[in-house]
Coordinates of C-alpha atoms and ligand atoms in Angstrom, one line a residue:
M1 CA 106.6 104.2 112.3
I2 CA 108.7 102.8 115.0
K3 CA 109.6 105.0 117.9
V4 CA 111.4 103.9 121.0
T5 CA 111.8 106.3 123.9
N6 CA 114.1 105.9 127.0
L7 CA 114.1 102.1 126.8
K8 CA 115.8 100.4 129.7
K9 CA 116.6 96.8 130.4
R10 CA 118.7 95.0 133.0
F11 CA 119.5 91.4 133.8
N12 CA 119.9 91.5 137.6
D13 CA 122.9 93.8 138.2
L14 CA 123.8 94.1 134.6
E15 CA 122.3 97.2 132.9
V16 CA 122.1 96.2 129.3
L17 CA 120.0 99.1 127.8
K18 CA 120.6 102.4 129.6
G19 CA 118.0 104.6 127.9
I20 CA 117.7 103.9 124.1
D21 CA 115.9 106.4 121.9
F22 CA 115.4 106.1 118.1
E23 CA 112.7 106.6 115.5
I24 CA 112.3 105.3 111.9
K25 CA 109.5 106.0 109.4
D26 CA 107.5 103.4 107.6
R27 CA 109.3 101.7 104.7
E28 CA 112.7 102.6 106.2
V29 CA 115.5 100.1 107.0
L30 CA 117.4 100.5 110.2
S31 CA 120.6 98.6 110.9
I32 CA 122.0 98.2 114.4
I33 CA 125.7 97.4 114.7
G34 CA 128.1 97.3 117.5
P35 CA 130.5 95.0 119.4
S36 CA 129.4 91.7 120.8
G37 CA 127.6 92.1 124.1
S38 CA 126.6 95.7 123.5
G39 CA 122.9 94.9 123.8
K40 CA 121.8 94.7 120.2
S41 CA 119.8 91.4 120.6
T42 CA 118.3 92.6 123.9
L43 CA 117.2 95.8 122.2
I44 CA 115.5 94.0 119.3
R45 CA 114.0 91.4 121.6
C46 CA 112.5 94.1 123.8
L47 CA 110.6 95.4 120.8
N48 CA 108.4 92.3 120.8
F49 CA 108.6 91.6 124.5
L50 CA 110.7 88.4 124.0
E51 CA 112.6 90.3 126.7
T52 CA 110.7 92.5 129.2
P53 CA 112.1 96.0 129.5
E54 CA 111.7 97.8 132.8
E55 CA 111.1 101.2 131.3
G56 CA 110.4 103.0 128.0
I57 CA 107.8 103.7 125.5
I58 CA 107.6 101.5 122.4
E59 CA 105.5 102.5 119.4
I60 CA 105.3 100.2 116.4
G61 CA 102.7 100.8 113.7
S62 CA 99.3 101.0 115.5
A63 CA 100.6 99.7 118.8
K64 CA 102.0 101.7 121.7
L65 CA 102.9 100.7 125.2
D66 CA 104.5 102.0 128.3
A67 CA 106.9 99.3 129.5
T68 CA 106.4 100.3 133.2
K69 CA 102.8 99.2 133.1
P70 CA 101.9 97.2 129.9
T71 CA 98.7 95.3 129.8
R72 CA 98.5 91.8 128.2
K73 CA 96.5 93.2 125.4
E74 CA 99.0 95.9 124.7
I75 CA 101.8 93.3 124.6
Q76 CA 99.8 91.2 122.2
Q77 CA 99.1 94.2 120.0
L78 CA 102.8 95.1 120.0
R79 CA 103.8 91.5 119.1
D80 CA 101.3 91.5 116.2
Q81 CA 103.2 94.3 114.6
T82 CA 106.4 92.5 114.0
A83 CA 107.9 89.2 112.8
M84 CA 111.3 88.1 113.8
V85 CA 114.1 86.3 111.9
F86 CA 116.5 84.6 114.2
Q87 CA 120.2 83.7 113.9
N88 CA 119.3 80.0 114.1
Y89 CA 116.2 80.0 111.8
N90 CA 114.0 78.5 114.5
L91 CA 112.1 76.4 112.0
Y92 CA 109.8 73.5 112.9
R93 CA 111.9 70.5 112.3
N94 CA 108.9 68.2 111.6
K95 CA 107.3 70.5 109.1
T96 CA 108.2 71.0 105.4
A97 CA 109.3 74.3 104.0
L98 CA 105.8 75.1 102.9
Q99 CA 104.2 74.0 106.2
N100 CA 106.7 76.2 108.1
V101 CA 105.5 79.2 106.1
T102 CA 101.7 78.4 106.3
E103 CA 101.5 77.1 109.9
S104 CA 100.7 80.4 111.6
L105 CA 98.4 81.4 108.7
I106 CA 96.3 78.3 109.2
V107 CA 96.5 77.9 113.0
V108 CA 96.5 81.6 114.2
K109 CA 95.0 83.5 111.4
K110 CA 92.5 80.7 110.5
I111 CA 93.1 81.2 106.7
P112 CA 91.7 78.2 104.8
K113 CA 94.5 75.7 104.0
K114 CA 94.3 76.0 100.2
E115 CA 94.5 79.8 100.4
A116 CA 97.3 79.7 102.9
E117 CA 99.2 77.3 100.6
E118 CA 98.8 79.6 97.6
L119 CA 100.2 82.5 99.6
G120 CA 102.9 80.2 101.0
M121 CA 104.0 79.2 97.5
E122 CA 104.1 82.9 96.4
L123 CA 106.4 83.6 99.4
L124 CA 108.6 80.6 98.7
K125 CA 108.9 81.9 95.2
Q126 CA 109.9 85.3 96.5
V127 CA 112.8 83.7 98.4
G128 CA 113.7 81.4 95.5
L129 CA 112.6 78.1 97.1
V130 CA 109.5 76.9 95.3
E131 CA 111.2 73.6 94.4
K132 CA 112.0 73.0 98.0
R133 CA 108.4 73.2 99.2
D134 CA 108.3 69.6 100.5
N135 CA 111.7 69.5 102.0
Y136 CA 112.2 69.3 105.8
P137 CA 114.7 71.7 107.4
A138 CA 117.3 68.9 107.9
T139 CA 117.5 68.5 104.1
L140 CA 118.0 72.2 103.4
S141 CA 121.2 74.2 103.6
G142 CA 121.5 76.9 106.3
G143 CA 121.0 79.6 103.7
Q144 CA 117.8 77.8 102.5
Q145 CA 116.5 77.4 106.0
Q146 CA 117.0 81.1 106.7
R147 CA 115.2 82.0 103.5
V148 CA 112.3 79.8 104.6
S149 CA 112.2 81.7 107.9
I150 CA 112.2 85.0 106.0
A151 CA 109.2 83.7 104.0
R152 CA 107.5 82.7 107.2
A153 CA 108.1 86.2 108.6
L154 CA 106.6 87.8 105.4
A155 CA 103.6 85.5 105.7
Q156 CA 102.6 87.4 108.8
R157 CA 102.3 90.6 106.9
P158 CA 103.9 92.5 109.8
H159 CA 104.3 96.2 110.1
A160 CA 108.0 95.5 110.4
I161 CA 110.4 92.6 110.3
L162 CA 113.1 92.3 112.9
F163 CA 116.3 90.4 112.0
D164 CA 118.8 89.4 114.6
E165 CA 122.1 88.6 112.9
P166 CA 120.4 86.6 110.1
T167 CA 123.6 85.4 108.6
S168 CA 125.8 84.8 111.6
S169 CA 125.2 81.0 111.7
L170 CA 125.9 80.5 108.0
D171 CA 128.9 79.2 106.3
P172 CA 130.6 82.1 104.5
E173 CA 129.5 80.9 101.0
L174 CA 125.8 80.9 102.0
V175 CA 125.8 84.5 103.4
S176 CA 125.2 86.3 100.2
E177 CA 122.1 84.4 99.0
V178 CA 120.4 85.4 102.3
L179 CA 121.6 89.0 102.2
Q180 CA 120.3 89.2 98.6
V181 CA 116.9 88.1 99.6
I182 CA 116.8 90.6 102.5
K183 CA 117.8 93.3 100.0
S184 CA 115.1 92.3 97.6
I185 CA 112.5 92.6 100.4
A186 CA 113.9 96.0 101.4
E187 CA 113.4 97.1 97.8
L188 CA 109.7 96.3 98.2
D189 CA 109.6 99.0 100.9
T190 CA 109.3 96.7 103.9
T191 CA 110.1 98.3 107.2
M192 CA 112.9 96.4 108.8
I193 CA 115.3 96.5 111.7
I194 CA 118.4 94.5 111.2
V195 CA 121.1 93.6 113.7
T196 CA 124.1 92.7 111.6
H197 CA 127.9 92.4 111.5
E198 CA 127.9 92.7 107.7
M199 CA 129.0 96.3 107.2
E200 CA 128.9 96.4 103.4
F201 CA 125.4 95.0 103.5
A202 CA 124.3 97.5 106.2
R203 CA 125.8 100.3 104.1
E204 CA 123.8 99.3 101.0
V205 CA 120.5 98.3 102.5
S206 CA 120.0 100.8 105.4
D207 CA 118.4 104.2 105.4
H208 CA 119.6 104.7 109.0
V209 CA 122.3 103.1 111.1
I210 CA 122.7 102.9 114.9
F211 CA 126.0 102.0 116.5
M212 CA 125.6 100.7 120.0
A213 CA 128.2 100.1 122.8
D214 CA 127.8 99.6 126.5
G215 CA 124.0 99.9 126.5
Y216 CA 124.0 103.3 124.8
I217 CA 123.6 104.5 121.2
V218 CA 127.0 105.9 120.6
E219 CA 126.3 107.3 117.1
E220 CA 123.5 107.3 114.6
G221 CA 123.0 108.7 111.2
T222 CA 122.0 108.0 107.6
S223 CA 123.9 105.2 106.0
S224 CA 126.2 107.5 104.1
E225 CA 126.8 109.9 107.1
F226 CA 127.5 106.9 109.3
F227 CA 129.9 105.0 107.0
N228 CA 131.5 107.9 105.1
N229 CA 131.8 110.4 107.9
P230 CA 131.6 108.8 111.3
Q231 CA 132.0 111.4 114.1
K232 CA 132.8 109.5 117.3
D233 CA 136.2 107.9 118.0
R234 CA 134.4 104.7 119.2
T235 CA 132.6 104.3 115.8
K236 CA 135.8 105.1 113.8
Q237 CA 137.7 102.5 115.8
F238 CA 134.9 99.9 115.3
L239 CA 134.8 100.5 111.5
R240 CA 138.6 100.5 111.2
N241 CA 138.8 97.2 113.0
Y242 CA 136.2 95.7 110.8
Y243 CA 137.6 96.8 107.5
G244 CA 141.2 96.1 108.8
E245 CA 140.3 92.5 109.6
K246 CA 138.6 92.1 106.3
Q247 CA 141.7 93.3 104.5
N248 CA 144.0 91.0 106.5
R249 CA 141.8 88.0 105.7
G250 CA 142.1 89.1 102.0
Ligands
LIG301 N1 118.9 86.3 129.4 C1 120.0 86.9 129.9 N2 120.4 86.8 131.2 C2 121.5 87.5 131.6 N3 122.3 88.2 130.9 C3 122.0 88.4 129.6 C4 120.9 87.7 129.0 N4 120.8 88.0 127.7 C5 121.8 88.8 127.4 N5 122.6 89.0 128.6 C6 123.8 89.9 128.7 O1 123.4 91.2 128.2 C7 124.5 91.8 127.5 C8 124.0 92.1 126.1 O2 123.7 90.9 125.4 P1 123.1 90.9 123.9 O3 121.9 91.8 123.9 O4 122.9 89.5 123.5 O5 124.3 91.6 123.1 P2 124.7 91.6 121.6 O6 123.5 91.1 120.8 O7 125.0 93.0 121.2 O8 125.9 90.7 121.4 C9 125.6 90.7 127.5 O9 126.5 91.1 128.6 C10 124.9 89.4 127.8 O10 125.7 88.5 128.5
LIG302 MG1 123.2 89.4 119.6

Protein backbone atom coordinates (compact mmCIF):
# COMPACT_ATOMS: atom_id res chain seq x y z
CA MET A 1 0.00 0.00 0.00
CA ILE A 2 1.07 3.57 -0.63
CA LYS A 3 -0.76 6.28 1.24
CA VAL A 4 0.09 9.96 1.21
CA THR A 5 -1.75 12.39 3.46
CA ASN A 6 -1.59 16.19 3.27
CA LEU A 7 1.86 16.31 1.69
CA LYS A 8 3.30 19.81 1.44
CA LYS A 9 6.52 21.02 -0.11
CA ARG A 10 7.83 24.49 -0.89
CA PHE A 11 10.99 25.86 -2.46
CA ASN A 12 11.43 29.15 -0.59
CA ASP A 13 8.41 31.25 -1.55
CA LEU A 14 7.15 28.76 -4.10
CA GLU A 15 4.52 26.36 -2.77
CA VAL A 16 4.87 23.35 -5.05
CA LEU A 17 2.77 20.76 -3.21
CA LYS A 18 -0.17 22.30 -1.38
CA GLY A 19 -1.60 19.28 0.38
CA ILE A 20 -1.54 16.09 -1.67
CA ASP A 21 -3.60 13.05 -0.68
CA PHE A 22 -3.80 9.73 -2.46
CA GLU A 23 -3.74 6.03 -1.82
CA ILE A 24 -3.05 2.95 -3.93
CA LYS A 25 -3.16 -0.72 -3.09
CA ASP A 26 -0.38 -3.23 -3.57
CA ARG A 27 0.06 -4.35 -7.17
CA GLU A 28 -1.67 -1.25 -8.54
CA VAL A 29 -0.20 1.14 -11.07
CA LEU A 30 -0.74 4.87 -10.55
CA SER A 31 0.03 7.40 -13.26
CA ILE A 32 0.60 11.04 -12.46
CA ILE A 33 0.00 13.46 -15.30
CA GLY A 34 -0.21 17.21 -15.60
CA PRO A 35 1.41 20.26 -17.17
CA SER A 36 5.10 20.97 -16.87
CA GLY A 37 5.92 22.64 -13.55
CA SER A 38 2.86 21.31 -11.76
CA GLY A 39 4.89 19.47 -9.13
CA LYS A 40 4.87 15.90 -10.45
CA SER A 41 8.60 15.31 -10.04
CA THR A 42 8.62 17.02 -6.67
CA LEU A 43 5.81 14.75 -5.51
CA ILE A 44 7.50 11.56 -6.59
CA ARG A 45 10.87 12.73 -5.18
CA CYS A 46 9.27 13.49 -1.82
CA LEU A 47 8.19 9.85 -1.60
CA ASN A 48 11.80 8.74 -1.14
CA PHE A 49 13.06 11.97 0.43
CA LEU A 50 15.16 13.02 -2.56
CA GLU A 51 13.25 16.19 -1.74
CA THR A 52 12.32 16.92 1.85
CA PRO A 53 8.64 17.78 2.35
CA GLU A 54 7.69 20.07 5.24
CA GLU A 55 4.52 18.28 6.14
CA GLY A 56 2.55 15.14 5.46
CA ILE A 57 2.31 11.47 6.32
CA ILE A 58 3.92 9.02 3.89
CA GLU A 59 3.23 5.31 4.14
CA ILE A 60 4.83 2.87 1.72
CA GLY A 61 4.73 -0.84 2.40
CA SER A 62 6.07 -1.39 5.90
CA ALA A 63 7.40 2.17 6.31
CA LYS A 64 5.54 5.14 7.67
CA LEU A 65 6.78 8.60 8.54
CA ASP A 66 5.52 11.99 9.56
CA ALA A 67 7.40 14.57 7.49
CA THR A 68 7.26 17.17 10.24
CA LYS A 69 9.53 15.06 12.43
CA PRO A 70 11.12 12.15 10.59
CA THR A 71 14.00 10.26 12.17
CA ARG A 72 16.99 9.15 10.09
CA LYS A 73 15.91 5.58 10.59
CA GLU A 74 12.39 6.28 9.30
CA ILE A 75 13.83 8.03 6.23
CA GLN A 76 16.09 5.05 5.54
CA GLN A 77 13.19 2.63 5.98
CA LEU A 78 11.08 4.71 3.60
CA ARG A 79 13.89 4.80 1.02
CA ASP A 80 14.28 1.04 1.22
CA GLN A 81 10.70 0.60 0.04
CA THR A 82 11.15 2.12 -3.41
CA ALA A 83 13.49 2.20 -6.39
CA MET A 84 13.51 5.10 -8.80
CA VAL A 85 13.84 5.22 -12.58
CA PHE A 86 14.92 8.68 -13.72
CA GLN A 87 14.41 10.55 -16.96
CA ASN A 88 18.16 10.48 -17.66
CA TYR A 89 18.82 6.86 -16.63
CA ASN A 90 21.54 7.80 -14.07
CA LEU A 91 23.69 4.78 -14.87
CA TYR A 92 27.30 4.44 -13.75
CA ARG A 93 29.25 5.33 -16.88
CA ASN A 94 32.28 3.26 -15.91
CA LYS A 95 30.29 0.09 -15.25
CA THR A 96 28.85 -2.42 -17.70
CA ALA A 97 25.14 -3.10 -18.05
CA LEU A 98 25.44 -6.12 -15.76
CA GLN A 99 27.58 -4.27 -13.21
CA ASN A 100 25.03 -1.46 -13.11
CA VAL A 101 22.37 -3.99 -12.18
CA THR A 102 24.45 -5.92 -9.64
CA GLU A 103 26.34 -3.05 -7.98
CA SER A 104 23.88 -2.39 -5.14
CA LEU A 105 23.26 -6.11 -4.65
CA ILE A 106 26.95 -6.69 -4.05
CA VAL A 107 27.85 -3.48 -2.22
CA VAL A 108 24.70 -2.73 -0.22
CA LYS A 109 22.95 -6.08 0.13
CA LYS A 110 26.24 -8.03 0.39
CA ILE A 111 25.01 -10.77 -1.94
CA PRO A 112 27.89 -12.95 -3.19
CA LYS A 113 29.09 -11.81 -6.62
CA LYS A 114 28.19 -15.00 -8.45
CA GLU A 115 24.67 -15.04 -7.08
CA ALA A 116 24.23 -11.32 -7.81
CA GLU A 117 25.38 -11.91 -11.39
CA GLU A 118 22.90 -14.74 -11.86
CA LEU A 119 20.10 -12.52 -10.63
CA GLY A 120 21.42 -9.65 -12.74
CA MET A 121 21.39 -11.83 -15.87
CA GLU A 122 17.82 -12.87 -15.14
CA LEU A 123 16.80 -9.23 -14.90
CA LEU A 124 18.69 -8.27 -18.07
CA LYS A 125 16.78 -11.06 -19.75
CA GLN A 126 13.53 -9.64 -18.45
CA VAL A 127 14.30 -6.28 -20.13
CA GLY A 128 15.66 -7.96 -23.26
CA LEU A 129 19.33 -7.08 -22.87
CA VAL A 130 21.19 -10.30 -22.09
CA GLU A 131 23.49 -9.85 -25.07
CA LYS A 132 24.46 -6.35 -23.85
CA ARG A 133 25.69 -7.48 -20.44
CA ASP A 134 29.26 -6.30 -21.05
CA ASN A 135 28.39 -3.04 -22.78
CA TYR A 136 29.13 0.28 -21.13
CA PRO A 137 26.31 2.87 -21.14
CA ALA A 138 28.04 4.98 -23.83
CA THR A 139 27.69 2.05 -26.24
CA LEU A 140 23.97 1.56 -25.59
CA SER A 141 21.04 3.46 -27.09
CA GLY A 142 18.94 5.62 -24.78
CA GLY A 143 16.22 3.01 -24.80
CA GLN A 144 18.70 0.30 -23.85
CA GLN A 145 20.18 2.44 -21.09
CA GLN A 146 16.73 3.06 -19.67
CA ARG A 147 15.99 -0.67 -19.76
CA VAL A 148 19.21 -1.30 -17.80
CA SER A 149 18.05 1.24 -15.24
CA ILE A 150 14.70 -0.57 -14.99
CA ALA A 151 16.54 -3.86 -14.40
CA ARG A 152 18.60 -2.12 -11.72
CA ALA A 153 15.40 -0.90 -10.03
CA LEU A 154 13.93 -4.42 -10.14
CA ALA A 155 17.11 -5.82 -8.59
CA GLN A 156 16.33 -3.99 -5.39
CA ARG A 157 13.07 -5.93 -5.05
CA PRO A 158 11.36 -2.76 -3.86
CA HIS A 159 7.83 -2.50 -2.56
CA ALA A 160 7.20 -0.07 -5.42
CA ILE A 161 9.03 1.39 -8.41
CA LEU A 162 8.82 5.12 -9.03
CA PHE A 163 9.25 6.33 -12.61
CA ASP A 164 9.82 10.01 -13.38
CA GLU A 165 9.10 10.53 -17.08
CA PRO A 166 11.06 7.44 -18.11
CA THR A 167 10.74 8.13 -21.84
CA SER A 168 11.06 11.92 -21.99
CA SER A 169 14.75 11.89 -22.93
CA LEU A 170 14.36 9.31 -25.65
CA ASP A 171 14.22 9.76 -29.39
CA PRO A 172 10.64 9.02 -30.49
CA GLU A 173 11.54 5.70 -32.12
CA LEU A 174 12.98 4.40 -28.81
CA VAL A 175 9.98 5.24 -26.63
CA SER A 176 7.89 2.15 -27.33
CA GLU A 177 10.54 -0.44 -26.37
CA VAL A 178 10.78 1.16 -22.92
CA LEU A 179 7.02 1.48 -22.48
CA GLN A 180 6.69 -2.15 -23.52
CA VAL A 181 9.12 -3.23 -20.80
CA ILE A 182 7.28 -1.15 -18.19
CA LYS A 183 3.99 -2.72 -19.26
CA SER A 184 5.45 -6.20 -18.97
CA ILE A 185 6.57 -5.40 -15.42
CA ALA A 186 3.12 -4.02 -14.58
CA GLU A 187 1.65 -7.30 -15.76
CA LEU A 188 3.76 -9.08 -13.14
CA ASP A 189 1.78 -7.13 -10.52
CA THR A 190 4.53 -4.71 -9.58
CA THR A 191 3.32 -1.69 -7.63
CA MET A 192 4.35 1.41 -9.57
CA ILE A 193 3.93 5.15 -9.68
CA ILE A 194 4.66 6.62 -13.09
CA VAL A 195 4.95 10.28 -14.00
CA THR A 196 4.38 10.37 -17.74
CA HIS A 197 3.34 12.48 -20.70
CA GLU A 198 2.41 9.38 -22.71
CA MET A 199 -1.37 9.37 -22.41
CA GLU A 200 -2.14 6.19 -24.33
CA PHE A 201 0.43 4.34 -22.26
CA ALA A 202 -1.04 5.79 -19.04
CA ARG A 203 -4.51 4.77 -20.15
CA GLU A 204 -3.45 1.19 -20.83
CA VAL A 205 -1.10 0.54 -17.93
CA SER A 206 -2.76 2.40 -15.04
CA ASP A 207 -5.30 1.29 -12.51
CA HIS A 208 -5.52 4.83 -11.20
CA VAL A 209 -4.68 8.24 -12.64
CA ILE A 210 -3.98 11.54 -10.91
CA PHE A 211 -4.03 14.86 -12.77
CA MET A 212 -2.02 17.58 -11.04
CA ALA A 213 -1.95 21.30 -11.63
CA ASP A 214 -0.64 24.16 -9.50
CA GLY A 215 0.36 21.94 -6.61
CA TYR A 216 -3.02 20.28 -6.21
CA ILE A 217 -4.65 17.09 -7.42
CA VAL A 218 -7.26 18.50 -9.77
CA GLU A 219 -8.84 15.17 -10.61
CA GLU A 220 -8.29 11.49 -10.01
CA GLY A 221 -10.00 8.31 -10.97
CA THR A 222 -9.66 4.90 -12.46
CA SER A 223 -8.01 4.91 -15.84
CA SER A 224 -11.30 4.49 -17.70
CA GLU A 225 -13.14 7.08 -15.58
CA PHE A 226 -10.33 9.53 -16.07
CA PHE A 227 -9.74 9.15 -19.79
CA ASN A 228 -13.28 8.33 -20.96
CA ASN A 229 -15.23 10.63 -18.70
CA PRO A 230 -13.09 13.41 -17.19
CA GLN A 231 -15.13 15.72 -14.96
CA LYS A 232 -13.08 18.89 -14.51
CA ASP A 233 -12.69 21.54 -17.20
CA ARG A 234 -8.95 21.71 -16.51
CA THR A 235 -8.59 17.98 -17.18
CA LYS A 236 -10.70 18.10 -20.32
CA GLN A 237 -8.61 20.99 -21.62
CA PHE A 238 -5.36 19.15 -20.91
CA LEU A 239 -6.50 15.98 -22.65
CA ARG A 240 -7.93 17.95 -25.57
CA ASN A 241 -4.61 19.77 -26.01
CA TYR A 242 -2.69 16.52 -25.87
CA TYR A 243 -4.80 14.65 -28.36
CA GLY A 244 -5.22 17.74 -30.53
CA GLU A 245 -1.47 18.19 -30.83
CA LYS A 246 -1.01 14.51 -31.56
CA GLN A 247 -3.49 14.76 -34.38
CA ASN A 248 -1.84 17.87 -35.83
CA ARG A 249 1.49 16.12 -35.85
CA GLY A 250 -0.20 13.29 -37.71
N1 LIG B 1 15.20 22.28 -6.45
C1 LIG B 1 14.31 23.25 -6.76
N2 LIG B 1 14.49 24.51 -6.32
C2 LIG B 1 13.59 25.48 -6.62
N3 LIG B 1 12.47 25.28 -7.33
C3 LIG B 1 12.24 24.03 -7.79
C4 LIG B 1 13.14 22.97 -7.54
N4 LIG B 1 12.64 21.83 -8.12
C5 LIG B 1 11.49 22.20 -8.71
N5 LIG B 1 11.25 23.52 -8.53
C6 LIG B 1 10.06 24.25 -9.01
O1 LIG B 1 8.92 23.59 -8.52
C7 LIG B 1 7.88 23.59 -9.49
C8 LIG B 1 7.47 22.15 -9.76
O2 LIG B 1 8.53 21.48 -10.41
P1 LIG B 1 8.47 19.95 -10.79
O3 LIG B 1 8.05 19.17 -9.60
O4 LIG B 1 9.77 19.62 -11.42
O5 LIG B 1 7.29 19.94 -11.86
P2 LIG B 1 6.93 18.87 -12.99
O6 LIG B 1 7.72 17.62 -12.71
O7 LIG B 1 5.45 18.69 -12.86
O8 LIG B 1 7.29 19.49 -14.30
C9 LIG B 1 8.44 24.32 -10.70
O9 LIG B 1 8.00 25.66 -10.63
C10 LIG B 1 9.92 24.22 -10.52
O10 LIG B 1 10.58 25.31 -11.12
MG1 LIG C 1 9.13 16.60 -13.84
